[in-house]
Amino acid sequence: MSSGPRTVPRIVEVRQNVLKHNDEIARGLRERFHKAGVFVVSLVSSPGSGKTMFLEKTLELLKQRNYRPAALVGDLATDNDAARLARSQAPVKQITTGTLCHLEAAMVRNAVDEWNLEELDFLFIENVGNLVCPSSYDLGEDLRLVLLSVTEGEDKPLKYPTIFNSSDVAVVTKLDLADAVEFDQAAANANVERVRPGMPVIRVSAKTGRGMDEWMDFLKTASKS
Ligand SMILES: Nc1nc2c(ncn2[C@@H]2O[C@H](COP(=O)(O)OP(=O)(O)OP(=O)(O)O)[C@@H](O)[C@H]2O)c(=O)[nH]1
Ligand SMILES: [Mg+2]
């Protein structure tokens, strides 16, 4: 017996249900993180923008300041990034997604399952390198950080507005290469402003350390507010 005409196409309905399920898990995670007093930052960018190198430096600086950071890192394959991050001596776990181009809240939940969250001050979640898929998936984070390297061009915020619009702070990376590629910072700032008015932009080179103090100050303030 027919139940009448469908108002929502099946494929859209399935996608909405998947996202709703993800949001419910993310909400539970956020509550757990808050209760445990851990501040959670997710990192998104295109492949190779410098997420892992920025995180390596961040973990090292936080450890030097006697904070207790940890990191999860998502990739389709390999545990290369986890091995790099583990050099900081912080707890690190790799999540391999196989064919999936983003992390989901359930993957984060499984990954932190054995950790005592009370023993952490910060948790960083490096998403799969991709400027499209990760934008719709809440991971229970407090802060979503989008990275844009100087070698990618200033127009990325305009081409991928959803990921920039769903982020809280933009970090321009590889500043040491800016002159070589004639990076136009004013144009990049204007493009960020068009897509996400008022979003702070921090400029760093993880290689030279330039701008990392400003990032540390920003993180400290954000985690207290
Ligand atoms: N010159 C320079 N190179 C950098 C900087 N940050 C990262 N790199 C280089 O850029 C390349 C990619 O850096 P990763 O940190 O692996 O980038 P990623 O975003 O984690 O890459 P995926 O996880 O594959 O998406 C590496 O060769 C790094 O050494 C920087 O501040 N300056
Ligand atoms: Mg990486």
mmCIF file of C-alpha atoms and ligand atoms in Angstrom:
data_model
loop_
_atom_site.group_PDB
_atom_site.id
_atom_site.type_symbol
_atom_site.label_atom_id
_atom_site.label_comp_id
_atom_site.label_asym_id
_atom_site.label_seq_id
_atom_site.Cartn_x
_atom_site.Cartn_y
_atom_site.Cartn_z
ATOM 1 C CA MET A 1 0.000 0.000 0.000
ATOM 2 C CA SER A 2 1.363 3.421 -0.917
ATOM 3 C CA SER A 3 1.896 5.882 1.938
ATOM 4 C CA GLY A 4 1.396 8.821 -0.397
ATOM 5 C CA PRO A 5 3.895 10.990 -2.239
ATOM 6 C CA ARG A 6 7.273 11.541 -0.537
ATOM 7 C CA THR A 7 7.990 15.182 0.167
ATOM 8 C CA VAL A 8 11.746 14.716 0.679
ATOM 9 C CA PRO A 9 13.845 12.776 -1.833
ATOM 10 C CA ARG A 10 15.215 9.590 -0.270
ATOM 11 C CA ILE A 11 18.905 10.496 -0.647
ATOM 12 C CA VAL A 12 18.407 13.850 1.094
ATOM 13 C CA GLU A 13 16.440 12.183 3.878
ATOM 14 C CA VAL A 14 19.213 9.620 4.547
ATOM 15 C CA ARG A 15 21.832 12.388 4.618
ATOM 16 C CA GLN A 16 19.776 14.442 7.069
ATOM 17 C CA ASN A 17 19.413 11.418 9.344
ATOM 18 C CA VAL A 18 23.160 10.733 9.243
ATOM 19 C CA LEU A 19 23.896 14.345 10.178
ATOM 20 C CA LYS A 20 21.268 14.324 12.937
ATOM 21 C CA HIS A 21 22.789 11.143 14.392
ATOM 22 C CA ASN A 22 26.260 12.723 14.208
ATOM 23 C CA ASP A 23 25.015 15.875 15.958
ATOM 24 C CA GLU A 24 23.546 13.850 18.805
ATOM 25 C CA ILE A 25 26.853 12.063 19.396
ATOM 26 C CA ALA A 26 28.719 15.373 19.107
ATOM 27 C CA ARG A 27 26.427 16.942 21.700
ATOM 28 C CA GLY A 28 27.177 14.097 24.119
ATOM 29 C CA LEU A 29 30.901 14.441 23.477
ATOM 30 C CA ARG A 30 30.812 18.203 24.066
ATOM 31 C CA GLU A 31 29.130 17.647 27.427
ATOM 32 C CA ARG A 32 31.760 15.073 28.397
ATOM 33 C CA PHE A 33 34.599 17.367 27.340
ATOM 34 C CA HIS A 34 33.169 20.283 29.312
ATOM 35 C CA LYS A 35 32.593 18.186 32.384
ATOM 36 C CA ALA A 36 36.191 16.944 32.246
ATOM 37 C CA GLY A 37 37.500 20.503 31.703
ATOM 38 C CA VAL A 38 39.193 19.739 28.397
ATOM 39 C CA PHE A 39 39.177 22.423 25.689
ATOM 40 C CA VAL A 40 38.788 20.896 22.230
ATOM 41 C CA VAL A 41 40.076 22.386 18.983
ATOM 42 C CA SER A 42 39.537 20.834 15.546
ATOM 43 C CA LEU A 43 41.735 21.680 12.582
ATOM 44 C CA VAL A 44 40.573 21.687 8.987
ATOM 45 C CA SER A 45 42.372 22.615 5.758
ATOM 46 C CA SER A 46 43.226 21.341 2.326
ATOM 47 C CA PRO A 47 45.840 18.547 2.167
ATOM 48 C CA GLY A 48 49.337 19.708 3.015
ATOM 49 C CA SER A 49 48.473 23.168 4.390
ATOM 50 C CA GLY A 50 50.537 22.447 7.468
ATOM 51 C CA LYS A 51 48.039 21.097 10.032
ATOM 52 C CA THR A 52 50.404 18.476 11.450
ATOM 53 C CA MET A 53 53.432 20.769 11.585
ATOM 54 C CA PHE A 54 51.361 23.499 13.268
ATOM 55 C CA LEU A 55 50.091 20.907 15.755
ATOM 56 C CA GLU A 56 53.595 19.549 16.402
ATOM 57 C CA LYS A 57 54.706 23.041 17.372
ATOM 58 C CA THR A 58 51.517 23.674 19.388
ATOM 59 C CA LEU A 59 51.910 20.452 21.407
ATOM 60 C CA GLU A 60 55.566 21.246 22.084
ATOM 61 C CA LEU A 61 54.776 24.800 23.278
ATOM 62 C CA LEU A 62 51.888 23.647 25.482
ATOM 63 C CA LYS A 63 54.050 20.936 27.067
ATOM 64 C CA GLN A 64 56.746 23.546 27.779
ATOM 65 C CA ARG A 65 54.083 25.629 29.549
ATOM 66 C CA ASN A 66 53.060 22.607 31.663
ATOM 67 C CA TYR A 67 49.695 22.046 30.003
ATOM 68 C CA ARG A 68 48.429 18.527 29.259
ATOM 69 C CA PRO A 69 47.535 18.345 25.547
ATOM 70 C CA ALA A 70 46.515 15.332 23.452
ATOM 71 C CA ALA A 71 45.760 14.886 19.770
ATOM 72 C CA LEU A 72 43.677 12.783 17.406
ATOM 73 C CA VAL A 73 44.545 12.812 13.754
ATOM 74 C CA GLY A 74 42.445 11.638 10.836
ATOM 75 C CA ASP A 75 43.715 10.453 7.475
ATOM 76 C CA LEU A 76 42.402 8.079 4.837
ATOM 77 C CA ALA A 77 45.500 5.905 5.243
ATOM 78 C CA THR A 78 48.859 5.747 7.108
ATOM 79 C CA ASP A 79 49.735 6.668 10.677
ATOM 80 C CA ASN A 80 52.520 9.026 9.581
ATOM 81 C CA ASP A 81 50.995 12.102 11.211
ATOM 82 C CA ALA A 82 50.398 10.352 14.550
ATOM 83 C CA ALA A 83 54.043 9.266 14.584
ATOM 84 C CA ARG A 84 55.117 12.886 14.017
ATOM 85 C CA LEU A 85 52.830 14.223 16.750
ATOM 86 C CA ALA A 86 53.808 11.501 19.233
ATOM 87 C CA ARG A 87 57.333 12.922 19.332
ATOM 88 C CA SER A 88 55.918 15.601 21.643
ATOM 89 C CA GLN A 89 55.244 12.840 24.249
ATOM 90 C CA ALA A 90 51.576 13.890 24.340
ATOM 91 C CA PRO A 91 48.946 11.123 24.008
ATOM 92 C CA VAL A 92 48.181 10.758 20.288
ATOM 93 C CA LYS A 93 45.894 8.505 18.286
ATOM 94 C CA GLN A 94 45.519 8.075 14.542
ATOM 95 C CA ILE A 95 42.070 7.527 13.074
ATOM 96 C CA THR A 96 42.205 5.993 9.610
ATOM 97 C CA THR A 97 39.002 6.609 7.711
ATOM 98 C CA GLY A 98 39.560 4.314 4.702
ATOM 99 C CA THR A 99 37.575 5.967 1.948
ATOM 100 C CA LEU A 100 35.811 8.587 4.075
ATOM 101 C CA CYS A 101 36.924 12.186 3.469
ATOM 102 C CA HIS A 102 36.081 13.531 6.948
ATOM 103 C CA LEU A 103 35.969 12.551 10.624
ATOM 104 C CA GLU A 104 32.671 11.864 12.362
ATOM 105 C CA ALA A 105 31.757 12.321 16.026
ATOM 106 C CA ALA A 106 31.484 8.528 16.574
ATOM 107 C CA MET A 107 35.118 8.111 15.472
ATOM 108 C CA VAL A 108 36.203 10.715 18.011
ATOM 109 C CA ARG A 109 34.108 9.020 20.713
ATOM 110 C CA ASN A 110 35.737 5.652 19.998
ATOM 111 C CA ALA A 111 39.222 7.153 19.866
ATOM 112 C CA VAL A 112 38.980 8.846 23.283
ATOM 113 C CA ASP A 113 37.271 5.864 24.870
ATOM 114 C CA GLU A 114 40.327 4.627 26.777
ATOM 115 C CA TRP A 115 41.585 8.067 27.757
ATOM 116 C CA ASN A 116 40.877 9.661 31.092
ATOM 117 C CA LEU A 117 39.706 13.060 29.877
ATOM 118 C CA GLU A 118 40.170 14.536 33.349
ATOM 119 C CA GLU A 119 43.920 14.235 32.785
ATOM 120 C CA LEU A 120 43.835 16.543 29.736
ATOM 121 C CA ASP A 121 43.696 20.333 29.342
ATOM 122 C CA PHE A 122 43.523 20.441 25.540
ATOM 123 C CA LEU A 123 42.465 17.993 22.848
ATOM 124 C CA PHE A 124 43.296 18.739 19.216
ATOM 125 C CA ILE A 125 41.549 16.926 16.389
ATOM 126 C CA GLU A 126 43.258 17.124 12.990
ATOM 127 C CA ASN A 127 40.633 16.369 10.364
ATOM 128 C CA VAL A 128 41.276 14.701 7.013
ATOM 129 C CA GLY A 129 42.846 17.204 4.588
ATOM 130 C CA ASN A 130 39.809 18.443 2.682
ATOM 131 C CA LEU A 131 37.998 21.763 2.397
ATOM 132 C CA VAL A 132 34.573 20.278 1.618
ATOM 133 C CA CYS A 133 33.435 17.169 3.550
ATOM 134 C CA PRO A 134 34.480 18.096 7.131
ATOM 135 C CA SER A 135 32.339 21.247 7.184
ATOM 136 C CA SER A 136 29.017 19.538 8.030
ATOM 137 C CA TYR A 137 30.276 17.261 10.815
ATOM 138 C CA ASP A 138 30.262 18.556 14.374
ATOM 139 C CA LEU A 139 32.943 16.748 16.397
ATOM 140 C CA GLY A 140 32.030 18.208 19.782
ATOM 141 C CA GLU A 141 34.810 20.769 19.519
ATOM 142 C CA ASP A 142 34.828 24.182 21.222
ATOM 143 C CA LEU A 143 36.761 25.835 18.438
ATOM 144 C CA ARG A 144 37.102 25.026 14.757
ATOM 145 C CA LEU A 145 40.287 26.325 13.221
ATOM 146 C CA VAL A 146 40.727 26.562 9.453
ATOM 147 C CA LEU A 147 44.251 26.750 8.073
ATOM 148 C CA LEU A 148 45.185 28.448 4.823
ATOM 149 C CA SER A 149 48.771 28.221 3.621
ATOM 150 C CA VAL A 150 50.289 31.101 1.673
ATOM 151 C CA THR A 151 51.067 28.747 -1.223
ATOM 152 C CA GLU A 152 47.379 27.968 -1.853
ATOM 153 C CA GLY A 153 46.360 31.433 -2.990
ATOM 154 C CA GLU A 154 44.249 34.091 -1.318
ATOM 155 C CA ASP A 155 40.952 33.048 -2.914
ATOM 156 C CA LYS A 156 40.312 29.841 -0.949
ATOM 157 C CA PRO A 157 37.740 31.430 1.416
ATOM 158 C CA LEU A 158 35.677 32.488 -1.602
ATOM 159 C CA LYS A 159 35.929 29.082 -3.289
ATOM 160 C CA TYR A 160 35.175 27.057 -0.148
ATOM 161 C CA PRO A 161 32.877 29.381 1.824
ATOM 162 C CA THR A 162 31.163 26.666 3.879
ATOM 163 C CA ILE A 163 34.291 25.485 5.658
ATOM 164 C CA PHE A 164 35.425 29.063 6.344
ATOM 165 C CA ASN A 165 31.953 30.066 7.422
ATOM 166 C CA SER A 166 31.701 27.179 9.891
ATOM 167 C CA SER A 167 35.095 27.942 11.467
ATOM 168 C CA ASP A 168 35.895 30.208 14.423
ATOM 169 C CA VAL A 169 39.443 31.260 13.624
ATOM 170 C CA ALA A 170 41.621 31.260 10.493
ATOM 171 C CA VAL A 171 45.344 30.541 10.649
ATOM 172 C CA VAL A 172 47.509 31.561 7.715
ATOM 173 C CA THR A 173 50.437 29.130 7.616
ATOM 174 C CA LYS A 174 53.905 28.918 5.999
ATOM 175 C CA LEU A 175 54.449 32.644 6.446
ATOM 176 C CA ASP A 176 58.166 32.096 5.780
ATOM 177 C CA LEU A 177 57.223 31.390 2.125
ATOM 178 C CA ALA A 178 54.919 34.420 1.707
ATOM 179 C CA ASP A 179 57.366 36.627 -0.209
ATOM 180 C CA ALA A 180 58.454 33.829 -2.536
ATOM 181 C CA VAL A 181 54.869 33.227 -3.682
ATOM 182 C CA GLU A 182 53.862 36.940 -3.513
ATOM 183 C CA PHE A 183 51.114 36.180 -1.030
ATOM 184 C CA ASP A 184 48.716 39.121 -0.675
ATOM 185 C CA GLN A 185 47.719 39.189 3.008
ATOM 186 C CA ALA A 186 45.300 42.096 2.605
ATOM 187 C CA ALA A 187 43.418 40.223 -0.133
ATOM 188 C CA ALA A 188 43.300 37.046 1.991
ATOM 189 C CA ASN A 189 41.966 39.007 4.982
ATOM 190 C CA ALA A 190 39.319 40.680 2.811
ATOM 191 C CA ASN A 191 38.204 37.278 1.461
ATOM 192 C CA VAL A 192 37.923 35.827 4.970
ATOM 193 C CA GLU A 193 35.967 38.905 6.038
ATOM 194 C CA ARG A 194 33.535 38.519 3.126
ATOM 195 C CA VAL A 195 32.763 34.910 3.981
ATOM 196 C CA ARG A 196 32.909 35.090 7.775
ATOM 197 C CA PRO A 197 32.774 38.694 9.002
ATOM 198 C CA GLY A 198 34.756 39.285 12.187
ATOM 199 C CA MET A 199 36.653 35.978 12.151
ATOM 200 C CA PRO A 200 40.116 36.460 13.688
ATOM 201 C CA VAL A 201 43.081 35.718 11.398
ATOM 202 C CA ILE A 202 46.381 34.602 12.929
ATOM 203 C CA ARG A 203 49.527 34.412 10.804
ATOM 204 C CA VAL A 204 52.201 31.850 11.592
ATOM 205 C CA SER A 205 55.181 29.939 10.359
ATOM 206 C CA ALA A 206 55.419 26.648 12.215
ATOM 207 C CA LYS A 207 58.855 26.291 10.659
ATOM 208 C CA THR A 208 60.373 29.488 12.118
ATOM 209 C CA GLY A 209 57.994 29.801 15.082
ATOM 210 C CA ARG A 210 56.834 33.271 13.983
ATOM 211 C CA GLY A 211 53.306 34.056 15.202
ATOM 212 C CA MET A 212 53.138 31.014 17.494
ATOM 213 C CA ASP A 213 53.150 33.186 20.644
ATOM 214 C CA GLU A 214 50.126 35.072 19.360
ATOM 215 C CA TRP A 215 48.417 31.725 18.730
ATOM 216 C CA MET A 216 49.252 30.568 22.268
ATOM 217 C CA ASP A 217 47.745 33.786 23.702
ATOM 218 C CA PHE A 218 44.629 33.359 21.557
ATOM 219 C CA LEU A 219 44.213 29.735 22.676
ATOM 220 C CA LYS A 220 44.664 30.618 26.332
ATOM 221 C CA THR A 221 42.034 33.360 26.138
ATOM 222 C CA ALA A 222 39.599 31.202 24.131
ATOM 223 C CA SER A 223 39.885 28.297 26.546
ATOM 224 C CA LYS A 224 39.013 30.538 29.504
ATOM 225 C CA SER A 225 35.990 32.238 27.963
HETATM 226 N N1 LIG B 1 58.223 26.324 4.767
HETATM 227 C C1 LIG B 1 57.269 25.794 5.538
HETATM 228 N N2 LIG B 1 56.836 24.547 5.289
HETATM 229 C C2 LIG B 1 55.861 24.052 6.088
HETATM 230 C C3 LIG B 1 55.302 24.775 7.167
HETATM 231 N N3 LIG B 1 54.348 24.026 7.742
HETATM 232 C C4 LIG B 1 54.313 22.867 7.059
HETATM 233 N N4 LIG B 1 55.235 22.861 6.074
HETATM 234 C C5 LIG B 1 55.538 21.795 5.110
HETATM 235 O O1 LIG B 1 54.358 21.539 4.335
HETATM 236 C C6 LIG B 1 54.228 20.135 4.078
HETATM 237 C C7 LIG B 1 52.869 19.648 4.584
HETATM 238 O O2 LIG B 1 52.812 19.851 5.993
HETATM 239 P P1 LIG B 1 51.891 18.977 6.935
HETATM 240 O O3 LIG B 1 52.047 19.528 8.309
HETATM 241 O O4 LIG B 1 52.168 17.528 6.742
HETATM 242 O O5 LIG B 1 50.473 19.323 6.325
HETATM 243 P P2 LIG B 1 49.038 18.688 6.680
HETATM 244 O O6 LIG B 1 48.029 19.766 6.488
HETATM 245 O O7 LIG B 1 49.079 18.025 8.001
HETATM 246 O O8 LIG B 1 48.882 17.595 5.527
HETATM 247 P P3 LIG B 1 47.763 16.420 5.439
HETATM 248 O O9 LIG B 1 47.606 15.830 6.810
HETATM 249 O O10 LIG B 1 48.342 15.466 4.461
HETATM 250 O O11 LIG B 1 46.498 17.075 4.946
HETATM 251 C C8 LIG B 1 55.404 19.465 4.772
HETATM 252 O O12 LIG B 1 56.426 19.262 3.825
HETATM 253 C C9 LIG B 1 55.836 20.475 5.819
HETATM 254 O O13 LIG B 1 57.202 20.390 6.143
HETATM 255 C C10 LIG B 1 55.815 26.089 7.420
HETATM 256 O O14 LIG B 1 55.420 26.823 8.343
HETATM 257 N N5 LIG B 1 56.786 26.546 6.560
HETATM 258 MG MG MG B 2 48.561 16.105 8.573
#
